[in-house]
Amino acid sequence: MAKYDPLTAFLQRQPSDKNTIRMSFQRLEEIIGGSLPPSARYDRTWWGNTVNQTRVQAHAWLNAVWKVQSVDLGRELVVFVRGRP
């Protein structure tokens, strides 16, 4: 199992009428069962909706047909919305 597979599963389990999920980085870490890399806390591009071999985290939400709408690095919050980038 890849590190971010639990995030994919979590997003896929959301009811079809739920289109937005706002969560703290701490909650995301609980879902994946481990820590986010340090770059997730200071590099906005880490949260990009980029299909790239090195962006395994983006594959987790994109494969579940969700995308990052916004990220607040200071408050450590991310907003996912249903759909493709």
mmCIF file with all atom_site columns, N, CA, C and O in Angstrom, residues 22-29 36 40-42 44 47 70-79:
data_model
loop_
_atom_site.group_PDB
_atom_site.id
_atom_site.type_symbol
_atom_site.label_atom_id
_atom_site.label_alt_id
_atom_site.label_comp_id
_atom_site.label_asym_id
_atom_site.label_entity_id
_atom_site.label_seq_id
_atom_site.pdbx_PDB_ins_code
_atom_site.Cartn_x
_atom_site.Cartn_y
_atom_site.Cartn_z
_atom_site.occupancy
_atom_site.B_iso_or_equiv
_atom_site.pdbx_formal_charge
_atom_site.auth_seq_id
_atom_site.auth_comp_id
_atom_site.auth_asym_id
_atom_site.auth_atom_id
_atom_site.pdbx_PDB_model_num
ATOM 1  N N  . ARG A 1 22 ? -13.037 20.336 3.850  1.00 0.00 ? 22 ARG A N  1
ATOM 2  C CA . ARG A 1 22 ? -12.020 21.196 4.450  1.00 0.00 ? 22 ARG A CA 1
ATOM 3  C C  . ARG A 1 22 ? -11.413 20.410 5.603  1.00 0.00 ? 22 ARG A C  1
ATOM 4  O O  . ARG A 1 22 ? -12.143 19.915 6.467  1.00 0.00 ? 22 ARG A O  1
ATOM 5  N N  . MET A 1 23 ? -10.096 20.270 5.594  1.00 0.00 ? 23 MET A N  1
ATOM 6  C CA . MET A 1 23 ? -9.472  19.526 6.685  1.00 0.00 ? 23 MET A CA 1
ATOM 7  C C  . MET A 1 23 ? -8.120  20.123 7.060  1.00 0.00 ? 23 MET A C  1
ATOM 8  O O  . MET A 1 23 ? -7.454  20.764 6.252  1.00 0.00 ? 23 MET A O  1
ATOM 9  N N  . SER A 1 24 ? -7.765  19.872 8.292  1.00 0.00 ? 24 SER A N  1
ATOM 10 C CA . SER A 1 24 ? -6.459  20.310 8.789  1.00 0.00 ? 24 SER A CA 1
ATOM 11 C C  . SER A 1 24 ? -5.393  19.338 8.305  1.00 0.00 ? 24 SER A C  1
ATOM 12 O O  . SER A 1 24 ? -5.687  18.181 7.963  1.00 0.00 ? 24 SER A O  1
ATOM 13 N N  . PHE A 1 25 ? -4.174  19.810 8.298  1.00 0.00 ? 25 PHE A N  1
ATOM 14 C CA . PHE A 1 25 ? -3.066  18.919 7.955  1.00 0.00 ? 25 PHE A CA 1
ATOM 15 C C  . PHE A 1 25 ? -3.018  17.770 8.965  1.00 0.00 ? 25 PHE A C  1
ATOM 16 O O  . PHE A 1 25 ? -2.710  16.636 8.603  1.00 0.00 ? 25 PHE A O  1
ATOM 17 N N  . GLN A 1 26 ? -3.323  18.076 10.229 1.00 0.00 ? 26 GLN A N  1
ATOM 18 C CA . GLN A 1 26 ? -3.316  17.039 11.263 1.00 0.00 ? 26 GLN A CA 1
ATOM 19 C C  . GLN A 1 26 ? -4.317  15.943 10.931 1.00 0.00 ? 26 GLN A C  1
ATOM 20 O O  . GLN A 1 26 ? -4.010  14.759 11.043 1.00 0.00 ? 26 GLN A O  1
ATOM 21 N N  . ARG A 1 27 ? -5.512  16.307 10.496 1.00 0.00 ? 27 ARG A N  1
ATOM 22 C CA . ARG A 1 27 ? -6.523  15.315 10.127 1.00 0.00 ? 27 ARG A CA 1
ATOM 23 C C  . ARG A 1 27 ? -6.052  14.486 8.939  1.00 0.00 ? 27 ARG A C  1
ATOM 24 O O  . ARG A 1 27 ? -6.229  13.272 8.904  1.00 0.00 ? 27 ARG A O  1
ATOM 25 N N  . LEU A 1 28 ? -5.425  15.142 7.975  1.00 0.00 ? 28 LEU A N  1
ATOM 26 C CA . LEU A 1 28 ? -4.906  14.418 6.817  1.00 0.00 ? 28 LEU A CA 1
ATOM 27 C C  . LEU A 1 28 ? -3.838  13.411 7.260  1.00 0.00 ? 28 LEU A C  1
ATOM 28 O O  . LEU A 1 28 ? -3.817  12.282 6.789  1.00 0.00 ? 28 LEU A O  1
ATOM 29 N N  . GLU A 1 29 ? -3.001  13.811 8.203  1.00 0.00 ? 29 GLU A N  1
ATOM 30 C CA . GLU A 1 29 ? -1.978  12.901 8.721  1.00 0.00 ? 29 GLU A CA 1
ATOM 31 C C  . GLU A 1 29 ? -2.611  11.715 9.447  1.00 0.00 ? 29 GLU A C  1
ATOM 32 O O  . GLU A 1 29 ? -2.112  10.589 9.365  1.00 0.00 ? 29 GLU A O  1
ATOM 33 N N  . LEU A 1 36 ? 3.046   14.289 7.083  1.00 0.00 ? 36 LEU A N  1
ATOM 34 C CA . LEU A 1 36 ? 3.288   14.913 5.784  1.00 0.00 ? 36 LEU A CA 1
ATOM 35 C C  . LEU A 1 36 ? 4.760   15.308 5.734  1.00 0.00 ? 36 LEU A C  1
ATOM 36 O O  . LEU A 1 36 ? 5.368   15.582 6.774  1.00 0.00 ? 36 LEU A O  1
ATOM 37 N N  . ALA A 1 40 ? 5.291   20.059 2.588  1.00 0.00 ? 40 ALA A N  1
ATOM 38 C CA . ALA A 1 40 ? 3.837   20.280 2.554  1.00 0.00 ? 40 ALA A CA 1
ATOM 39 C C  . ALA A 1 40 ? 3.453   21.479 3.415  1.00 0.00 ? 40 ALA A C  1
ATOM 40 O O  . ALA A 1 40 ? 2.396   22.070 3.218  1.00 0.00 ? 40 ALA A O  1
ATOM 41 N N  . ARG A 1 41 ? 4.319   21.854 4.346  1.00 0.00 ? 41 ARG A N  1
ATOM 42 C CA . ARG A 1 41 ? 4.017   22.956 5.255  1.00 0.00 ? 41 ARG A CA 1
ATOM 43 C C  . ARG A 1 41 ? 4.588   24.299 4.807  1.00 0.00 ? 41 ARG A C  1
ATOM 44 O O  . ARG A 1 41 ? 4.261   25.322 5.376  1.00 0.00 ? 41 ARG A O  1
ATOM 45 N N  . TYR A 1 42 ? 5.436   24.293 3.772  1.00 0.00 ? 42 TYR A N  1
ATOM 46 C CA . TYR A 1 42 ? 5.983   25.582 3.330  1.00 0.00 ? 42 TYR A CA 1
ATOM 47 C C  . TYR A 1 42 ? 5.973   25.770 1.811  1.00 0.00 ? 42 TYR A C  1
ATOM 48 O O  . TYR A 1 42 ? 6.155   26.888 1.324  1.00 0.00 ? 42 TYR A O  1
ATOM 49 N N  . ARG A 1 44 ? 3.825   25.665 -1.437 1.00 0.00 ? 44 ARG A N  1
ATOM 50 C CA . ARG A 1 44 ? 2.469   25.598 -1.984 1.00 0.00 ? 44 ARG A CA 1
ATOM 51 C C  . ARG A 1 44 ? 2.384   24.641 -3.177 1.00 0.00 ? 44 ARG A C  1
ATOM 52 O O  . ARG A 1 44 ? 1.355   24.012 -3.406 1.00 0.00 ? 44 ARG A O  1
ATOM 53 N N  . TRP A 1 47 ? 0.993   21.015 -3.048 1.00 0.00 ? 47 TRP A N  1
ATOM 54 C CA . TRP A 1 47 ? -0.455  20.810 -3.090 1.00 0.00 ? 47 TRP A CA 1
ATOM 55 C C  . TRP A 1 47 ? -1.032  20.950 -4.493 1.00 0.00 ? 47 TRP A C  1
ATOM 56 O O  . TRP A 1 47 ? -2.241  20.911 -4.680 1.00 0.00 ? 47 TRP A O  1
ATOM 57 N N  . SER A 1 70 ? -7.854  24.990 -2.444 1.00 0.00 ? 70 SER A N  1
ATOM 58 C CA . SER A 1 70 ? -7.028  25.995 -1.778 1.00 0.00 ? 70 SER A CA 1
ATOM 59 C C  . SER A 1 70 ? -6.271  25.345 -0.631 1.00 0.00 ? 70 SER A C  1
ATOM 60 O O  . SER A 1 70 ? -6.663  24.296 -0.116 1.00 0.00 ? 70 SER A O  1
ATOM 61 N N  . VAL A 1 71 ? -5.196  25.993 -0.264 1.00 0.00 ? 71 VAL A N  1
ATOM 62 C CA . VAL A 1 71 ? -4.408  25.546 0.880  1.00 0.00 ? 71 VAL A CA 1
ATOM 63 C C  . VAL A 1 71 ? -3.953  26.790 1.633  1.00 0.00 ? 71 VAL A C  1
ATOM 64 O O  . VAL A 1 71 ? -3.567  27.786 1.026  1.00 0.00 ? 71 VAL A O  1
ATOM 65 N N  . ASP A 1 72 ? -4.056  26.733 2.946  1.00 0.00 ? 72 ASP A N  1
ATOM 66 C CA . ASP A 1 72 ? -3.604  27.809 3.828  1.00 0.00 ? 72 ASP A CA 1
ATOM 67 C C  . ASP A 1 72 ? -2.444  27.249 4.635  1.00 0.00 ? 72 ASP A C  1
ATOM 68 O O  . ASP A 1 72 ? -2.655  26.503 5.600  1.00 0.00 ? 72 ASP A O  1
ATOM 69 N N  . LEU A 1 73 ? -1.235  27.566 4.208  1.00 0.00 ? 73 LEU A N  1
ATOM 70 C CA . LEU A 1 73 ? -0.049  27.014 4.860  1.00 0.00 ? 73 LEU A CA 1
ATOM 71 C C  . LEU A 1 73 ? 0.092   27.507 6.288  1.00 0.00 ? 73 LEU A C  1
ATOM 72 O O  . LEU A 1 73 ? 0.515   26.758 7.166  1.00 0.00 ? 73 LEU A O  1
ATOM 73 N N  . GLY A 1 74 ? -0.265  28.758 6.539  1.00 0.00 ? 74 GLY A N  1
ATOM 74 C CA . GLY A 1 74 ? -0.152  29.326 7.885  1.00 0.00 ? 74 GLY A CA 1
ATOM 75 C C  . GLY A 1 74 ? -1.079  28.650 8.881  1.00 0.00 ? 74 GLY A C  1
ATOM 76 O O  . GLY A 1 74 ? -0.697  28.370 10.013 1.00 0.00 ? 74 GLY A O  1
ATOM 77 N N  . ARG A 1 75 ? -2.293  28.374 8.448  1.00 0.00 ? 75 ARG A N  1
ATOM 78 C CA . ARG A 1 75 ? -3.278  27.736 9.330  1.00 0.00 ? 75 ARG A CA 1
ATOM 79 C C  . ARG A 1 75 ? -3.297  26.218 9.173  1.00 0.00 ? 75 ARG A C  1
ATOM 80 O O  . ARG A 1 75 ? -4.023  25.539 9.868  1.00 0.00 ? 75 ARG A O  1
ATOM 81 N N  . GLU A 1 76 ? -2.498  25.718 8.232  1.00 0.00 ? 76 GLU A N  1
ATOM 82 C CA . GLU A 1 76 ? -2.391  24.289 7.953  1.00 0.00 ? 76 GLU A CA 1
ATOM 83 C C  . GLU A 1 76 ? -3.763  23.681 7.650  1.00 0.00 ? 76 GLU A C  1
ATOM 84 O O  . GLU A 1 76 ? -4.190  22.705 8.276  1.00 0.00 ? 76 GLU A O  1
ATOM 85 N N  . LEU A 1 77 ? -4.422  24.277 6.657  1.00 0.00 ? 77 LEU A N  1
ATOM 86 C CA . LEU A 1 77 ? -5.734  23.809 6.212  1.00 0.00 ? 77 LEU A CA 1
ATOM 87 C C  . LEU A 1 77 ? -5.721  23.600 4.707  1.00 0.00 ? 77 LEU A C  1
ATOM 88 O O  . LEU A 1 77 ? -5.108  24.382 3.975  1.00 0.00 ? 77 LEU A O  1
ATOM 89 N N  . VAL A 1 78 ? -6.423  22.580 4.263  1.00 0.00 ? 78 VAL A N  1
ATOM 90 C CA . VAL A 1 78 ? -6.565  22.312 2.830  1.00 0.00 ? 78 VAL A CA 1
ATOM 91 C C  . VAL A 1 78 ? -8.040  22.110 2.521  1.00 0.00 ? 78 VAL A C  1
ATOM 92 O O  . VAL A 1 78 ? -8.780  21.565 3.341  1.00 0.00 ? 78 VAL A O  1
ATOM 93 N N  . VAL A 1 79 ? -8.458  22.594 1.358  1.00 0.00 ? 79 VAL A N  1
ATOM 94 C CA . VAL A 1 79 ? -9.828  22.405 0.902  1.00 0.00 ? 79 VAL A CA 1
ATOM 95 C C  . VAL A 1 79 ? -9.784  21.590 -0.387 1.00 0.00 ? 79 VAL A C  1
ATOM 96 O O  . VAL A 1 79 ? -9.148  22.000 -1.371 1.00 0.00 ? 79 VAL A O  1
#
